Amino acid sequence: MPSRYKSLTQLGRKTGFPASPAKAVLESVPKPFSRYDYLVRLTCPEFTSLCPVTGQPDFAHLVIDYVPNKKLVESKSLKLFLQSFRNHGDFHEACTVQIGDRLIKAIAPKWLRISGYWYPRGGIPIDVFFEYGKLPKSVHVPDTGVANYRGR
C-alpha cells in the first residue's frame, strides 16, 4: 500500500459492520489532480434504514454528488457508513441530512448534493434533497438518472 494511504484503517482489511452511524468511521484520501474541479458521483440504489416509530424497513436510492476540495471519501468506509443505517431508526429527512453532515465533516467538499429517492411509506414517496456549498461553474452535473416515482 502506498505510504499516502497508510492511515486508512478499513480498506484492505477485514472489517465488521458499524453498530450505528455514529460509530461508523468515514475515511478520506488525498484528491488527485488537485488543480482541477470535477464531480464525483456515488450511488447507493439499495439504501435501507428503519422507521423510528414502527421499526419497519425503509428503502431509498441515494445519489451523492460532490466536488472535492482536498479530499475524497474512501469508498469502503462510505459503504460501511451507509450499511450502518440498516438498524438505525430515523425519518427519511434525518437520514439524508445526517449523511450529508458527516460527509461535510469528513472531507470538507467545495459542493455536495445528496438526492434521496425514498420508496413509498404509507403510499407516499418522500424524496429528500440536501445541498451544501457552491458549485463551481466549470463542473458539469448530469441528471441523477432516477425517475420520479412511478413504481420505481
mmCIF file of C-alpha atoms in Angstrom:
data_model
loop_
_atom_site.group_PDB
_atom_site.id
_atom_site.type_symbol
_atom_site.label_atom_id
_atom_site.label_comp_id
_atom_site.label_asym_id
_atom_site.label_seq_id
_atom_site.Cartn_x
_atom_site.Cartn_y
_atom_site.Cartn_z
ATOM 1 C CA MET A 1 0.000 0.000 0.000
ATOM 2 C CA PRO A 2 1.457 3.414 -0.921
ATOM 3 C CA SER A 3 2.503 5.478 2.093
ATOM 4 C CA ARG A 4 -0.110 8.179 1.434
ATOM 5 C CA TYR A 5 -2.781 5.558 2.218
ATOM 6 C CA LYS A 6 -1.181 4.047 5.347
ATOM 7 C CA SER A 7 -3.587 5.915 7.644
ATOM 8 C CA LEU A 8 -6.603 4.012 6.255
ATOM 9 C CA THR A 9 -7.966 1.580 8.821
ATOM 10 C CA GLN A 10 -10.646 -0.222 6.772
ATOM 11 C CA LEU A 11 -9.553 -0.571 3.134
ATOM 12 C CA GLY A 12 -7.673 -3.815 2.539
ATOM 13 C CA ARG A 13 -8.597 -5.128 5.961
ATOM 14 C CA LYS A 14 -11.360 -7.360 7.270
ATOM 15 C CA THR A 15 -13.877 -5.115 8.987
ATOM 16 C CA GLY A 16 -17.198 -5.635 10.695
ATOM 17 C CA PHE A 17 -20.275 -3.533 10.220
ATOM 18 C CA PRO A 18 -20.521 -0.452 12.465
ATOM 19 C CA ALA A 19 -23.220 -0.759 15.137
ATOM 20 C CA SER A 20 -24.648 2.660 14.258
ATOM 21 C CA PRO A 21 -23.980 5.658 12.014
ATOM 22 C CA ALA A 22 -22.442 7.463 14.994
ATOM 23 C CA LYS A 23 -19.879 4.658 15.415
ATOM 24 C CA ALA A 24 -19.043 4.429 11.696
ATOM 25 C CA VAL A 25 -15.728 5.945 10.598
ATOM 26 C CA LEU A 26 -15.630 7.898 7.341
ATOM 27 C CA GLU A 27 -12.103 7.971 5.952
ATOM 28 C CA SER A 28 -10.601 10.111 3.232
ATOM 29 C CA VAL A 29 -7.765 10.071 0.734
ATOM 30 C CA PRO A 30 -5.992 12.996 -0.946
ATOM 31 C CA LYS A 31 -7.702 14.410 -4.020
ATOM 32 C CA PRO A 32 -5.756 13.561 -7.174
ATOM 33 C CA PHE A 33 -5.329 16.324 -9.771
ATOM 34 C CA SER A 34 -5.904 18.938 -7.117
ATOM 35 C CA ARG A 35 -5.634 21.814 -9.605
ATOM 36 C CA TYR A 36 -8.929 20.782 -11.257
ATOM 37 C CA ASP A 37 -12.518 20.893 -10.127
ATOM 38 C CA TYR A 38 -14.511 17.788 -11.003
ATOM 39 C CA LEU A 39 -17.610 15.927 -9.913
ATOM 40 C CA VAL A 40 -17.581 12.646 -8.015
ATOM 41 C CA ARG A 41 -20.820 10.645 -8.051
ATOM 42 C CA LEU A 42 -21.523 7.782 -5.655
ATOM 43 C CA THR A 43 -24.776 5.860 -5.998
ATOM 44 C CA CYS A 44 -26.416 3.594 -3.448
ATOM 45 C CA PRO A 45 -29.532 2.107 -5.077
ATOM 46 C CA GLU A 46 -30.349 -0.180 -2.126
ATOM 47 C CA PHE A 47 -30.036 2.049 0.949
ATOM 48 C CA THR A 48 -32.027 0.865 3.956
ATOM 49 C CA SER A 49 -32.917 2.265 7.349
ATOM 50 C CA LEU A 50 -35.733 1.724 9.836
ATOM 51 C CA CYS A 51 -38.832 3.753 10.590
ATOM 52 C CA PRO A 52 -38.252 5.222 14.076
ATOM 53 C CA VAL A 53 -41.864 4.593 15.076
ATOM 54 C CA THR A 54 -42.826 1.228 13.567
ATOM 55 C CA GLY A 55 -39.392 -0.357 13.115
ATOM 56 C CA GLN A 56 -40.353 -1.299 9.570
ATOM 57 C CA PRO A 57 -37.632 -1.071 6.901
ATOM 58 C CA ASP A 58 -37.412 1.959 4.645
ATOM 59 C CA PHE A 59 -35.673 1.850 1.284
ATOM 60 C CA ALA A 60 -34.065 4.576 -0.815
ATOM 61 C CA HIS A 61 -31.988 5.138 -3.906
ATOM 62 C CA LEU A 62 -29.292 7.644 -2.924
ATOM 63 C CA VAL A 63 -27.199 9.670 -5.346
ATOM 64 C CA ILE A 64 -24.293 11.518 -3.715
ATOM 65 C CA ASP A 65 -22.610 14.151 -5.879
ATOM 66 C CA TYR A 66 -19.698 16.237 -4.656
ATOM 67 C CA VAL A 67 -16.873 18.443 -5.845
ATOM 68 C CA PRO A 68 -13.855 17.594 -3.710
ATOM 69 C CA ASN A 69 -11.733 20.292 -2.151
ATOM 70 C CA LYS A 70 -8.620 18.486 -0.881
ATOM 71 C CA LYS A 71 -10.035 15.062 -0.003
ATOM 72 C CA LEU A 72 -12.097 12.245 -1.472
ATOM 73 C CA VAL A 73 -14.224 9.982 0.684
ATOM 74 C CA GLU A 74 -12.760 6.480 0.755
ATOM 75 C CA SER A 75 -15.449 4.259 -0.751
ATOM 76 C CA LYS A 76 -15.226 1.237 1.589
ATOM 77 C CA SER A 77 -15.657 3.475 4.615
ATOM 78 C CA LEU A 78 -18.655 5.101 2.898
ATOM 79 C CA LYS A 79 -20.187 1.673 2.203
ATOM 80 C CA LEU A 80 -19.777 0.671 5.839
ATOM 81 C CA PHE A 81 -21.223 4.005 6.988
ATOM 82 C CA LEU A 82 -24.264 3.615 4.729
ATOM 83 C CA GLN A 83 -24.745 0.000 5.854
ATOM 84 C CA SER A 84 -24.783 1.162 9.482
ATOM 85 C CA PHE A 85 -28.205 2.706 8.824
ATOM 86 C CA ARG A 86 -29.777 -0.748 8.347
ATOM 87 C CA ASN A 87 -30.501 -0.985 12.073
ATOM 88 C CA HIS A 88 -30.876 2.764 12.627
ATOM 89 C CA GLY A 89 -34.321 4.222 13.202
ATOM 90 C CA ASP A 90 -34.849 7.716 11.831
ATOM 91 C CA PHE A 91 -37.057 9.579 9.403
ATOM 92 C CA HIS A 92 -36.081 9.936 5.739
ATOM 93 C CA GLU A 93 -35.139 13.576 6.139
ATOM 94 C CA ALA A 94 -32.914 12.922 9.142
ATOM 95 C CA CYS A 95 -31.079 10.043 7.453
ATOM 96 C CA THR A 96 -30.434 12.018 4.268
ATOM 97 C CA VAL A 97 -29.205 15.150 6.038
ATOM 98 C CA GLN A 98 -27.123 13.145 8.530
ATOM 99 C CA ILE A 99 -25.245 11.536 5.631
ATOM 100 C CA GLY A 100 -24.546 14.983 4.181
ATOM 101 C CA ASP A 101 -23.440 16.365 7.533
ATOM 102 C CA ARG A 102 -20.985 13.511 8.111
ATOM 103 C CA LEU A 103 -19.522 13.867 4.611
ATOM 104 C CA ILE A 104 -19.025 17.603 5.122
ATOM 105 C CA LYS A 105 -17.193 16.929 8.390
ATOM 106 C CA ALA A 106 -15.062 14.155 6.862
ATOM 107 C CA ILE A 107 -13.981 15.693 3.544
ATOM 108 C CA ALA A 108 -14.978 19.396 3.535
ATOM 109 C CA PRO A 109 -16.120 19.374 -0.111
ATOM 110 C CA LYS A 110 -16.492 22.538 -2.187
ATOM 111 C CA TRP A 111 -20.006 21.396 -3.061
ATOM 112 C CA LEU A 112 -22.182 18.446 -2.062
ATOM 113 C CA ARG A 113 -25.635 17.290 -3.039
ATOM 114 C CA ILE A 114 -27.466 14.212 -1.840
ATOM 115 C CA SER A 115 -30.571 13.166 -3.713
ATOM 116 C CA GLY A 116 -32.551 10.729 -1.597
ATOM 117 C CA TYR A 117 -35.289 9.000 -3.569
ATOM 118 C CA TRP A 118 -37.227 7.168 -0.885
ATOM 119 C CA TYR A 119 -39.699 4.451 -1.746
ATOM 120 C CA PRO A 120 -43.284 4.986 -0.558
ATOM 121 C CA ARG A 121 -44.228 4.749 3.069
ATOM 122 C CA GLY A 122 -47.989 4.746 3.508
ATOM 123 C CA GLY A 123 -48.366 5.267 -0.233
ATOM 124 C CA ILE A 124 -46.328 8.500 -0.334
ATOM 125 C CA PRO A 125 -42.775 8.607 -1.664
ATOM 126 C CA ILE A 126 -40.685 11.132 0.248
ATOM 127 C CA ASP A 127 -37.751 12.456 -1.749
ATOM 128 C CA VAL A 128 -35.171 14.466 0.193
ATOM 129 C CA PHE A 129 -32.545 16.707 -1.413
ATOM 130 C CA PHE A 130 -29.670 18.163 0.597
ATOM 131 C CA GLU A 131 -27.177 20.633 -0.852
ATOM 132 C CA TYR A 132 -24.139 22.350 0.625
ATOM 133 C CA GLY A 133 -21.597 24.841 -0.723
ATOM 134 C CA LYS A 134 -21.245 26.490 -4.088
ATOM 135 C CA LEU A 135 -20.990 24.502 -7.296
ATOM 136 C CA PRO A 136 -18.001 25.683 -9.367
ATOM 137 C CA LYS A 137 -19.156 26.977 -12.772
ATOM 138 C CA SER A 138 -16.770 24.697 -14.637
ATOM 139 C CA VAL A 139 -18.272 21.485 -13.212
ATOM 140 C CA HIS A 140 -20.895 19.548 -15.133
ATOM 141 C CA VAL A 141 -23.526 17.778 -13.031
ATOM 142 C CA PRO A 142 -25.523 15.251 -15.053
ATOM 143 C CA ASP A 143 -29.084 14.325 -14.209
ATOM 144 C CA THR A 144 -29.251 11.729 -11.435
ATOM 145 C CA GLY A 145 -30.968 9.287 -13.752
ATOM 146 C CA VAL A 146 -33.578 8.408 -11.142
ATOM 147 C CA ALA A 147 -37.119 8.870 -12.422
ATOM 148 C CA ASN A 148 -39.907 10.433 -10.393
ATOM 149 C CA TYR A 149 -41.859 7.744 -8.587
ATOM 150 C CA ARG A 150 -43.910 5.535 -10.891
ATOM 151 C CA GLY A 151 -43.482 2.258 -9.095
ATOM 152 C CA ARG A 152 -39.682 2.612 -9.386
#
